[in-house]
Amino acid sequence: MPGEGGLGEVPPRRESIERRGSRLRILGRGFHALSAGVAVGWLLLVALLVGVLAWTARSAIRHSGSFLLLGAEWDPNRQIFGAAPFIVDTLLTSLLALLLAVPVALGVAIFLSELAPPRVRDVVSYAVDLLAAVPSVIYGFWAFIVLVPLMAHTVEPDLARTTGGTLLFSGLPLGVDLLTSSLILAVMILPTIAALSREAMRAVPRQLRESALSLGATRWEATRMAVLGPARAGILGGILLGLGRAIGETIVVAMVIGGGRTYPTSLFSPGTTLATIIADDLTSAAPPEVSALVAVGLILLGITLLVNLGARLLIARERKESEEEELPAHSRPRGLLPPPGAEFRGFAHPGGAGEAEAVLAEPVELPAWRRQLQAQLPGRLRRRRALYAAVAVLTLLCTVLALAPLASILYTAVQNGGRAVVTPSFYTDTMAPACNPATEHNCQLGGIGPALQGTLILIGLASLIAIPIGILAGIYLAEYGRNRFARSLSFLTEVMTGIPTILIGTFVFVLFLAEDPSIAASATTGGIALSILMIPLVTRTTEESLRAVPDSVRESARALGFPRHWVTLRVTLGCARGGIVTGALLAASRAGGETAALLMTAQGFQYYSLGLGRPIDSLTLVIFTTFGTPYPNWQEVTWGATLVLLLVMLTIGLATRILFHRHTAGAEVT
């Protein structure tokens, strides 16, 4: 009967639904708080990095004062610390590298964005991206073996003879100097500038190109008039980012700059940059010099932050302007063209059709200037076509020139390390004693077993820390962070991707040296340093991948009654998984090729690791510690490690490219 059930009681099913809804709301608030807490924790970590460096440097700043910036002598024994020559060498090599790299990079960008056929564009773009992914220690090793002899025996003597050995090209050409450092820095920053400039040009609306082409412009004229102007902010941002990388580069410069610590007298002078003095001295320095070296790191941090901030602001401005270039339908000029879909019937003559035909039939005598212009037209057209052909050839040559170092690195690595790579014991043996097989009968090759083990441990430890933190921070920025704090945090994260890695290694080393010196050089500190390097990359790629998911996908899931955190975890992350995996692979790839941070923390160990609290080896450290050895068996091991590292980077680059294309295709279908 109706009255027996009790009209005031809540049905059991409804009560269960309410309890479940309450639990889901609690879980949603908890997930929101967790992601926000991780994002704030990342901000606090950045603040801790700056704070630890500033606290460690305070005694040197108090002791040296302005002499640290203006002084020209560095003598730890007398506690005299003047970093002015290091600042001069840093700026000189970076600006000269920029001067060499920018014209070639712009030629590559114009070729790939405007002139290259689609199939050629895809292949060459991948090769340029791979050039940017080559670890700096491989560039340095290649430069020391191939470029330094070429500069010392051919290029620099020719420059000295041509100029009479005066001005910039005076002194003894040794090959390990500022000029060689600038040249290899130019090779390193070229793909970064080319890639960002290419993307800035591709972001220019197609209508601008088509408008110029429809008026009779050649492809080069359309590029010059309609593309380079709107893309200038993005191009300038790419140039500044390249400058920031050149200023903060450590390993490749340390391998070929020579180590001079006085003011340079010419481009043939050996030198020392802000980054290389830290790499050379920090781990063996006494406390007063440690403080001075950290103060030098603060100078480097300030310079790179200013450059990276300017670059990011310019790129953000370029993106905003490119979005505003798209005109809405209601902004089309009225009265000049018929509406879309209408038939154009021409303009009516005031006197009727017959008078119009009579007017058209009358011969019209052209003015003299018009006849002269028509006579000059074929010659002008030939010159314009010749200019276009010359630009096409020049940009193609720039592209070939940009890819030549990659081809040389691969060829040299295969030639010198190919035999080691196909030897199975090479992947398990430790480093053999140094010897020369030409004079010793029992000369063993050795292997990279401990380096492979260490590389896997370091990447695994860093990934365990960085990937969850980066994904949660990216979720907060993309799904919950619709405020000024989140936008500022996203911008700071993007800036942190350009911080010199030597500073991250310095921060971790100094922090653990003060807290627990026994593990200041260990696998643990190496993994932590690499995780700090990976977090900004994972965060930014996660944020961008989630933002690429259409809002309609979220709204459809929410319309079915699913809570927001469930939609994020099950729906949005599922749609963006390709981009997130790509970002994680890129971050792991960058960590696997890192040397400077590990030089401060892991510090290398030629035997198999026995624990996370002890020093550990890696492929990059093997290359760096043995790059100048005169022993043939160690040289072959170094080239074998180089080839293995290159093959790993090539595989990861190919995998990320495939995943990115699949993710992009899936996003377009969605």
XYZ file of C-alpha atoms in Angstrom:
670
model
C 0.000 0.000 0.000
C 1.235 3.530 -0.616
C 1.315 4.501 3.022
C 3.387 1.566 4.220
C 6.678 2.727 2.690
C 6.747 5.989 4.662
C 6.445 9.098 2.525
C 9.188 10.957 4.461
C 11.914 8.338 3.974
C 14.673 8.698 1.326
C 14.822 5.723 -1.043
C 17.992 3.644 -0.539
C 19.093 4.099 -4.187
C 18.804 7.862 -3.964
C 20.777 7.890 -0.697
C 23.532 5.803 -2.366
C 23.666 8.209 -5.279
C 24.000 11.169 -2.915
C 26.826 9.471 -0.995
C 28.608 8.702 -4.246
C 28.159 12.270 -5.431
C 29.587 13.545 -2.155
C 32.631 11.287 -2.515
C 33.167 12.433 -6.100
C 33.021 16.089 -5.030
C 35.611 15.416 -2.319
C 37.820 13.589 -4.820
C 37.432 16.447 -7.297
C 38.440 19.051 -4.711
C 41.338 16.842 -3.635
C 42.574 16.431 -7.203
C 42.305 20.176 -7.774
C 44.255 20.842 -4.588
C 46.893 18.242 -5.528
C 47.522 19.708 -8.983
C 47.554 23.258 -7.585
C 49.944 22.183 -4.814
C 52.333 20.619 -7.326
C 52.268 23.780 -9.461
C 52.974 25.954 -6.417
C 55.690 23.508 -5.354
C 57.372 23.944 -8.746
C 57.287 27.716 -8.241
C 58.813 27.312 -4.781
C 61.556 25.092 -6.240
C 62.499 27.840 -8.696
C 62.537 30.343 -5.830
C 64.686 27.920 -3.805
C 67.159 27.663 -6.692
C 67.625 31.432 -6.820
C 67.687 31.686 -3.016
C 70.342 28.995 -2.530
C 72.580 30.518 -5.194
C 72.180 34.008 -3.716
C 72.815 32.772 -0.158
C 75.949 30.861 -1.192
C 77.297 33.833 -3.162
C 76.725 36.396 -0.403
C 80.215 36.117 1.122
C 81.955 36.590 -2.254
C 79.718 39.541 -3.114
C 80.452 41.100 0.278
C 84.191 40.423 -0.064
C 84.730 41.447 -3.712
C 81.961 43.961 -4.319
C 82.093 45.634 -7.719
C 85.518 44.077 -8.373
C 83.679 40.834 -9.154
C 82.149 42.529 -12.212
C 84.992 44.879 -13.137
C 88.147 43.127 -11.952
C 90.468 41.407 -14.411
C 92.307 38.986 -12.100
C 91.135 35.604 -10.771
C 93.470 34.123 -8.134
C 91.835 31.761 -5.595
C 95.072 31.449 -3.602
C 94.958 35.157 -2.740
C 91.151 35.236 -2.744
C 91.038 37.709 -5.639
C 87.992 37.150 -7.810
C 87.489 39.375 -10.839
C 85.188 37.970 -13.518
C 85.373 40.742 -16.133
C 87.434 38.685 -18.652
C 84.899 35.863 -18.378
C 82.039 38.265 -19.076
C 83.878 39.667 -22.106
C 84.630 36.190 -23.483
C 81.011 35.103 -22.945
C 79.540 38.081 -24.768
C 82.176 38.025 -27.527
C 81.740 34.350 -28.414
C 77.942 34.549 -28.187
C 77.573 37.647 -30.346
C 80.038 36.361 -32.940
C 78.166 33.043 -33.036
C 74.937 34.967 -33.551
C 76.514 36.962 -36.383
C 77.559 33.739 -38.114
C 74.364 31.773 -37.473
C 71.551 34.237 -38.202
C 72.005 34.663 -42.002
C 72.260 30.913 -42.554
C 69.355 30.179 -40.204
C 67.097 32.685 -41.965
C 68.030 31.125 -45.308
C 67.051 27.693 -43.956
C 63.792 29.053 -42.547
C 62.825 30.770 -45.829
C 63.647 27.647 -47.838
C 61.617 25.325 -45.600
C 58.696 27.682 -45.093
C 58.272 29.226 -48.544
C 60.289 27.538 -51.283
C 60.828 23.821 -50.620
C 58.458 21.187 -52.068
C 56.326 19.481 -49.378
C 58.218 16.171 -49.370
C 61.598 17.866 -49.251
C 60.309 20.163 -46.513
C 59.279 17.253 -44.272
C 62.578 15.396 -44.608
C 64.802 18.452 -44.202
C 62.733 19.774 -41.281
C 63.282 16.467 -39.478
C 67.024 16.687 -40.157
C 67.151 20.249 -38.799
C 65.206 19.191 -35.694
C 67.642 16.305 -35.224
C 70.520 18.782 -35.489
C 69.003 20.676 -32.550
C 68.745 17.430 -30.529
C 72.417 16.464 -30.847
C 73.968 16.678 -27.335
C 76.453 19.469 -26.828
C 79.198 17.038 -25.754
C 79.014 15.399 -29.205
C 79.358 18.802 -30.878
C 82.354 19.513 -28.667
C 84.015 16.161 -29.383
C 83.471 16.569 -33.127
C 84.802 20.124 -32.988
C 87.919 19.025 -31.087
C 88.681 16.178 -33.515
C 87.582 17.698 -36.846
C 87.149 21.458 -36.535
C 90.152 22.385 -34.365
C 92.769 20.896 -36.760
C 90.996 22.508 -39.714
C 91.018 25.903 -38.004
C 94.620 25.587 -36.752
C 96.188 24.426 -40.025
C 94.045 26.061 -42.703
C 91.404 28.646 -41.770
C 93.195 30.706 -39.119
C 96.581 30.880 -40.950
C 94.741 32.019 -44.095
C 92.886 34.680 -42.109
C 96.153 35.845 -40.557
C 97.867 36.092 -43.965
C 94.907 37.881 -45.547
C 94.710 40.523 -42.816
C 98.435 40.772 -42.210
C 98.121 39.301 -38.707
C 96.638 42.460 -37.255
C 93.485 43.504 -35.447
C 91.140 40.566 -34.776
C 93.409 37.922 -36.321
C 96.705 38.492 -34.578
C 98.592 35.958 -32.491
C 99.406 32.289 -32.890
C 96.615 30.245 -34.543
C 96.187 27.222 -32.273
C 92.603 26.234 -33.116
C 91.487 26.173 -29.467
C 90.404 29.775 -29.115
C 87.514 32.229 -29.226
C 87.011 31.945 -32.994
C 86.590 28.166 -32.969
C 84.277 28.410 -29.944
C 82.137 30.979 -31.755
C 81.972 28.824 -34.873
C 80.807 25.687 -33.049
C 78.338 27.778 -31.025
C 76.949 29.075 -34.323
C 76.476 25.480 -35.491
C 74.622 24.677 -32.251
C 72.240 27.647 -32.161
C 71.516 27.626 -35.898
C 68.762 24.936 -35.774
C 67.026 26.704 -32.873
C 66.871 30.016 -34.751
C 65.891 28.280 -38.003
C 63.076 26.256 -36.405
C 61.531 29.202 -34.544
C 61.853 31.495 -37.574
C 60.244 28.830 -39.755
C 57.310 28.515 -37.357
C 56.926 32.307 -37.225
C 56.752 32.439 -41.039
C 54.289 29.552 -41.235
C 52.058 31.353 -38.733
C 51.569 34.232 -41.199
C 48.078 33.883 -42.765
C 48.061 32.306 -46.214
C 45.897 35.128 -47.579
C 48.811 37.559 -47.352
C 50.989 35.357 -49.564
C 48.162 34.725 -52.025
C 47.379 38.434 -52.265
C 50.975 39.232 -53.196
C 51.169 36.356 -55.687
C 47.884 37.398 -57.303
C 49.367 40.838 -57.979
C 52.194 39.246 -59.970
C 54.865 38.958 -57.281
C 57.367 36.117 -57.418
C 57.657 33.696 -54.489
C 60.611 35.646 -53.092
C 58.843 39.004 -53.477
C 55.756 37.603 -51.750
C 57.982 36.336 -48.913
C 59.789 39.650 -48.586
C 56.688 41.842 -48.721
C 54.006 39.703 -47.064
C 55.781 37.225 -44.752
C 58.983 38.627 -43.264
C 57.265 41.754 -41.921
C 54.468 40.044 -39.962
C 56.885 37.327 -38.758
C 59.615 39.692 -37.553
C 58.668 39.466 -33.851
C 58.830 35.662 -33.889
C 62.104 35.722 -35.836
C 63.627 38.165 -33.371
C 62.407 35.983 -30.493
C 64.119 32.970 -32.057
C 67.340 34.949 -32.468
C 67.253 35.982 -28.807
C 66.616 32.399 -27.711
C 69.619 31.331 -29.767
C 71.656 34.047 -28.069
C 70.483 32.789 -24.670
C 71.599 29.253 -25.489
C 74.984 30.491 -26.689
C 75.524 32.511 -23.503
C 74.668 29.564 -21.249
C 76.458 26.820 -23.205
C 79.132 25.101 -21.134
C 80.474 21.795 -22.403
C 81.149 22.513 -26.068
C 82.893 25.786 -25.187
C 84.962 24.167 -22.441
C 86.254 21.605 -24.951
C 87.567 24.076 -27.551
C 88.048 27.526 -25.987
C 91.532 26.941 -24.562
C 91.175 28.124 -20.941
C 92.807 31.587 -21.027
C 91.809 33.804 -18.069
C 92.875 37.246 -19.234
C 91.299 39.770 -21.572
C 91.413 38.542 -25.189
C 93.730 40.373 -27.578
C 92.321 38.766 -30.745
C 89.950 36.030 -31.893
C 92.922 33.631 -31.784
C 93.224 34.102 -28.007
C 92.199 31.261 -25.690
C 89.481 32.229 -23.244
C 87.077 31.248 -20.476
C 83.370 32.010 -20.259
C 81.128 32.419 -17.223
C 79.831 28.879 -17.635
C 83.168 27.168 -18.258
C 84.888 28.658 -15.192
C 82.166 27.067 -13.049
C 82.535 23.705 -14.801
C 86.323 23.774 -14.498
C 86.698 24.785 -10.849
C 83.563 24.274 -8.742
C 83.855 20.632 -7.658
C 87.482 21.045 -6.503
C 87.261 24.585 -5.110
C 87.733 25.727 -1.510
C 84.762 27.475 0.201
C 85.819 31.058 -0.694
C 86.143 30.168 -4.371
C 82.885 28.178 -4.277
C 81.111 31.346 -3.161
C 82.801 33.357 -5.922
C 81.925 30.778 -8.562
C 78.283 30.769 -7.460
C 78.339 34.571 -7.706
C 79.591 34.153 -11.278
C 76.636 31.812 -11.771
C 74.281 34.543 -10.578
C 75.735 36.901 -13.199
C 75.159 34.228 -15.835
C 71.624 33.644 -14.542
C 70.804 37.354 -14.731
C 72.050 37.680 -18.322
C 70.221 34.566 -19.568
C 66.996 35.505 -17.757
C 66.952 38.925 -19.410
C 67.584 37.433 -22.850
C 65.038 34.622 -22.433
C 62.377 36.936 -21.011
C 62.755 39.268 -23.984
C 62.608 36.350 -26.414
C 59.507 34.814 -24.833
C 57.705 38.161 -24.746
C 58.426 38.717 -28.442
C 57.225 35.211 -29.355
C 54.055 35.658 -27.290
C 53.428 39.000 -29.000
C 53.927 37.399 -32.425
C 51.439 34.629 -31.603
C 48.866 37.153 -30.432
C 49.274 39.271 -33.551
C 49.002 36.228 -35.835
C 45.712 35.283 -34.159
C 44.375 38.819 -34.624
C 45.288 38.750 -38.347
C 42.268 36.538 -39.051
C 39.480 38.960 -40.013
C 35.928 38.009 -39.024
C 33.241 37.850 -41.707
C 31.535 41.047 -40.578
C 34.753 43.049 -41.121
C 34.739 42.493 -44.913
C 34.583 45.882 -46.739
C 31.056 46.638 -47.839
C 29.970 47.849 -51.260
C 33.123 46.862 -53.175
C 32.549 43.161 -53.758
C 29.357 41.118 -54.079
C 28.405 38.937 -51.144
C 29.653 35.341 -51.142
C 27.651 33.154 -53.539
C 26.287 36.045 -55.614
C 26.933 36.212 -59.355
C 29.088 39.105 -60.522
C 27.508 40.749 -63.583
C 30.054 43.472 -64.212
C 29.692 47.258 -64.120
C 27.070 49.032 -66.245
C 28.054 51.888 -68.594
C 25.977 55.050 -68.050
C 25.153 55.344 -71.763
C 23.948 51.783 -72.239
C 25.468 48.683 -73.831
C 25.731 50.127 -77.382
C 27.694 53.192 -76.319
C 29.922 50.986 -74.182
C 30.779 48.830 -77.219
C 31.556 51.930 -79.277
C 33.882 53.259 -76.588
C 35.696 49.947 -76.372
C 36.097 49.804 -80.170
C 37.839 53.209 -80.361
C 41.660 52.980 -80.510
C 43.287 54.467 -77.450
C 46.748 55.994 -77.721
C 48.859 55.124 -74.709
C 50.890 57.873 -73.054
C 54.670 57.895 -73.515
C 55.433 56.780 -69.981
C 53.123 53.797 -70.415
C 54.807 52.748 -73.680
C 58.228 53.122 -72.075
C 57.105 51.002 -69.135
C 55.802 48.264 -71.428
C 59.104 48.255 -73.331
C 61.023 47.775 -70.099
C 58.661 45.097 -68.808
C 60.372 41.989 -70.338
C 63.758 43.011 -68.980
C 62.367 43.719 -65.526
C 60.550 40.401 -65.551
C 63.767 38.562 -66.426
C 65.633 40.334 -63.618
C 62.913 39.485 -61.107
C 62.941 35.837 -62.130
C 66.742 35.775 -61.952
C 66.601 37.267 -58.461
C 64.077 34.631 -57.405
C 66.300 31.857 -58.800
C 69.328 33.320 -57.020
C 67.446 33.463 -53.702
C 66.241 29.880 -54.163
C 69.790 28.666 -54.807
C 71.167 30.715 -51.909
C 68.606 29.390 -49.416
C 69.241 25.851 -50.656
C 72.977 26.354 -50.078
C 72.218 27.659 -46.573
C 70.248 24.486 -45.877
C 73.061 22.266 -47.156
C 75.574 24.249 -45.098
C 73.419 23.887 -41.971
C 73.150 20.107 -42.392
C 76.834 19.565 -43.256
C 77.949 19.301 -39.583
C 75.321 16.612 -38.924
C 76.516 14.610 -41.919
C 80.128 15.018 -40.826
C 79.334 13.954 -37.241
C 77.489 10.830 -38.398
C 80.204 9.900 -40.910
C 83.056 10.419 -38.443
C 81.263 8.531 -35.680
C 80.533 5.546 -37.946
C 84.066 5.574 -39.313
C 85.784 5.639 -35.910
C 83.230 3.899 -33.675
C 81.482 1.492 -36.030
C 83.634 -1.488 -35.079
C 83.013 -0.942 -31.366
C 79.249 -0.650 -31.793
C 78.954 -4.059 -33.491
C 81.058 -5.767 -30.782
C 78.693 -7.351 -28.183
C 81.173 -7.049 -25.291
C 81.336 -3.289 -25.879
C 77.958 -2.924 -24.141
C 78.945 -4.861 -21.003
C 82.687 -4.341 -20.438
C 84.221 -1.591 -18.347
C 86.876 0.814 -19.596
C 90.070 -1.090 -20.402
C 93.530 0.206 -19.457
C 94.836 2.839 -21.861
C 97.073 1.350 -24.542
C 98.153 1.573 -28.177
C 97.422 -1.539 -30.289
C 100.236 -0.558 -32.689
C 102.885 -1.068 -29.995
C 101.196 -3.400 -27.484
C 99.978 -6.903 -28.298
C 97.483 -7.308 -25.435
C 95.543 -4.102 -26.028
C 91.857 -4.459 -25.153
C 89.036 -2.291 -26.423
C 86.947 -2.150 -23.249
C 83.354 -0.985 -23.224
C 80.641 1.324 -21.930
C 78.745 -1.054 -19.635
C 78.895 1.195 -16.526
C 78.019 4.247 -18.635
C 74.935 2.525 -20.076
C 73.861 1.409 -16.608
C 74.370 4.881 -15.199
C 72.519 6.582 -18.055
C 69.499 4.310 -17.586
C 69.495 4.800 -13.801
C 69.788 8.575 -14.065
C 67.056 8.893 -16.713
C 64.798 6.491 -14.817
C 65.232 8.334 -11.523
C 64.728 11.725 -13.155
C 61.627 10.492 -15.013
C 60.089 9.092 -11.822
C 60.381 12.552 -10.283
C 59.744 14.841 -13.248
C 56.975 13.176 -15.262
C 54.306 13.022 -12.481
C 55.155 16.548 -11.314
C 55.170 17.915 -14.865
C 51.876 16.253 -15.814
C 50.099 17.446 -12.643
C 51.447 20.990 -13.070
C 50.397 20.957 -16.728
C 46.909 19.753 -15.765
C 46.541 22.613 -13.309
C 47.675 25.207 -15.842
C 45.444 23.884 -18.639
C 42.315 22.809 -16.722
C 42.143 24.930 -13.565
C 44.552 27.803 -14.069
C 42.454 30.459 -15.750
C 43.880 33.322 -13.678
C 46.850 35.650 -13.620
C 48.853 33.412 -11.284
C 48.566 30.457 -13.666
C 49.521 32.578 -16.682
C 52.568 33.897 -14.818
C 53.537 30.373 -13.765
C 53.176 29.118 -17.333
C 55.397 31.935 -18.577
C 57.983 31.251 -15.856
C 58.006 27.567 -16.779
C 58.663 28.447 -20.399
C 61.519 30.744 -19.372
C 63.016 27.977 -17.199
C 63.494 25.791 -20.284
C 66.285 28.178 -21.314
C 68.193 28.324 -18.012
C 71.817 27.102 -18.357
C 72.015 23.547 -17.088
C 75.328 24.241 -15.355
C 73.360 26.421 -12.910
C 70.952 23.569 -12.141
C 73.897 21.291 -11.421
C 75.507 23.994 -9.289
C 72.305 24.467 -7.292
C 71.925 20.746 -6.526
C 75.630 20.309 -5.744
C 75.762 23.309 -3.386
C 72.474 22.360 -1.701
C 73.558 18.794 -0.932
C 77.115 19.872 -0.110
C 75.680 21.982 2.704
C 73.159 19.364 3.883
C 74.929 16.021 3.303
C 78.393 16.197 1.667
C 78.558 12.399 1.427
C 75.990 12.335 -1.409
C 76.766 15.690 -3.055
C 78.316 13.681 -5.905
C 76.031 10.704 -6.471
C 73.368 9.130 -8.649
C 70.727 10.701 -6.406
C 71.880 14.274 -6.959
C 72.389 13.556 -10.663
C 68.811 12.280 -10.969
C 67.450 15.290 -9.077
C 69.369 17.691 -11.321
C 68.050 15.985 -14.450
C 64.501 16.016 -13.065
C 64.673 19.807 -12.589
C 65.794 19.983 -16.206
C 62.862 17.798 -17.349
C 59.992 19.339 -15.346
C 59.549 22.519 -17.466
C 59.488 20.489 -20.711
C 56.925 17.979 -19.425
C 54.805 20.770 -17.918
C 54.712 22.859 -21.084
C 53.999 19.954 -23.434
C 51.246 18.664 -21.125
C 49.677 22.112 -20.911
C 49.768 22.674 -24.674
C 48.463 19.148 -25.412
C 45.524 19.579 -23.033
C 44.698 23.020 -24.404
C 44.611 21.511 -27.903
C 41.697 19.250 -26.882
C 38.452 20.965 -28.029
C 36.184 22.281 -25.270
C 33.302 20.411 -26.874
C 34.885 17.118 -25.757
C 34.912 18.270 -22.135
C 31.398 19.694 -22.368
C 30.010 16.487 -23.833
C 31.425 14.419 -20.968
C 30.236 16.938 -18.377
C 26.769 16.901 -19.930
C 26.561 13.174 -19.161
C 27.016 13.944 -15.481
C 30.684 13.087 -15.048
C 32.628 15.245 -12.542
C 35.346 17.564 -13.722
C 38.310 15.583 -12.358
C 36.950 12.373 -13.931
C 36.623 14.137 -17.290
C 40.198 15.397 -16.988
C 41.675 12.022 -16.051
C 39.637 9.779 -18.336
C 38.663 11.929 -21.314
C 40.977 14.929 -21.712
C 44.186 13.085 -20.825
C 43.167 10.275 -23.143
C 42.735 12.669 -26.058
C 46.071 14.380 -25.292
C 48.124 11.285 -24.466
C 50.069 11.433 -27.752
C 51.335 14.950 -27.060
C 52.086 14.141 -23.414
C 54.075 11.028 -24.312
C 55.924 13.067 -26.936
C 56.846 15.665 -24.320
C 58.024 13.007 -21.880
C 60.204 11.411 -24.571
C 61.696 14.782 -25.524
C 62.436 15.532 -21.876
C 64.055 12.120 -21.381
C 66.059 12.666 -24.567
C 67.352 15.992 -23.303
C 68.232 14.432 -19.943
C 70.056 11.583 -21.684
C 72.215 14.061 -23.607
C 72.975 16.305 -20.638
C 76.566 16.723 -19.460
C 77.050 19.971 -17.523
C 74.598 19.203 -14.705
C 76.022 15.669 -14.321
C 79.553 17.043 -14.255
C 78.591 18.847 -11.036
C 76.567 16.006 -9.484
C 77.117 12.455 -10.779
C 80.792 13.252 -11.608
C 81.440 9.875 -13.292
C 82.635 6.451 -12.129
C 84.348 3.973 -14.448
C 82.919 0.875 -12.750
C 79.380 -0.410 -12.301
C 77.376 1.567 -9.751
C 76.831 -0.011 -6.335
C 74.191 2.380 -5.015
C 72.335 5.645 -5.483
C 74.508 7.371 -2.893
C 77.729 6.999 -4.902
C 79.107 8.661 -8.057
C 77.835 7.180 -11.293
C 78.864 7.232 -14.932
C 76.926 8.141 -18.081
C 77.516 8.132 -21.820
C 77.984 11.890 -21.928
C 80.500 11.862 -19.078
C 82.509 9.121 -20.824
C 82.731 11.281 -23.942
C 83.677 14.409 -21.993
C 86.348 12.805 -19.810
C 88.098 10.970 -22.683
C 87.641 13.337 -25.662
C 91.283 14.488 -25.682
C 92.960 11.159 -24.942
C 95.937 10.141 -27.137
C 95.275 6.403 -26.637
C 93.618 4.724 -29.645
C 91.550 2.197 -27.670
C 89.992 4.966 -25.544
C 89.401 7.051 -28.669
C 87.494 4.145 -30.225
C 85.423 3.725 -27.053
C 84.636 7.458 -27.092
C 83.526 7.350 -30.721
C 81.491 4.202 -30.014
C 79.726 5.956 -27.117
C 79.115 8.917 -29.423
C 77.554 6.712 -32.090
C 75.357 4.898 -29.542
C 74.149 8.224 -28.132
C 73.446 9.534 -31.638
C 71.450 6.423 -32.527
C 69.419 6.773 -29.329
C 68.670 10.435 -30.098
C 67.766 9.541 -33.688
C 65.350 6.848 -32.501
C 63.714 9.100 -29.908
C 63.432 11.913 -32.452
C 61.759 9.620 -34.975
C 59.393 8.228 -32.333
C 58.374 11.679 -31.123
C 57.793 12.862 -34.681
C 55.510 9.888 -35.400
C 53.622 10.400 -32.135
C 53.279 14.121 -32.807
C 51.829 13.544 -36.287
C 49.374 10.980 -34.915
C 48.366 13.334 -32.101
C 47.909 16.212 -34.552
C 45.869 14.063 -36.926
C 43.701 12.846 -34.052
C 43.143 16.399 -32.820
C 42.080 17.520 -36.307
C 39.621 14.633 -36.597
C 38.222 15.444 -33.168
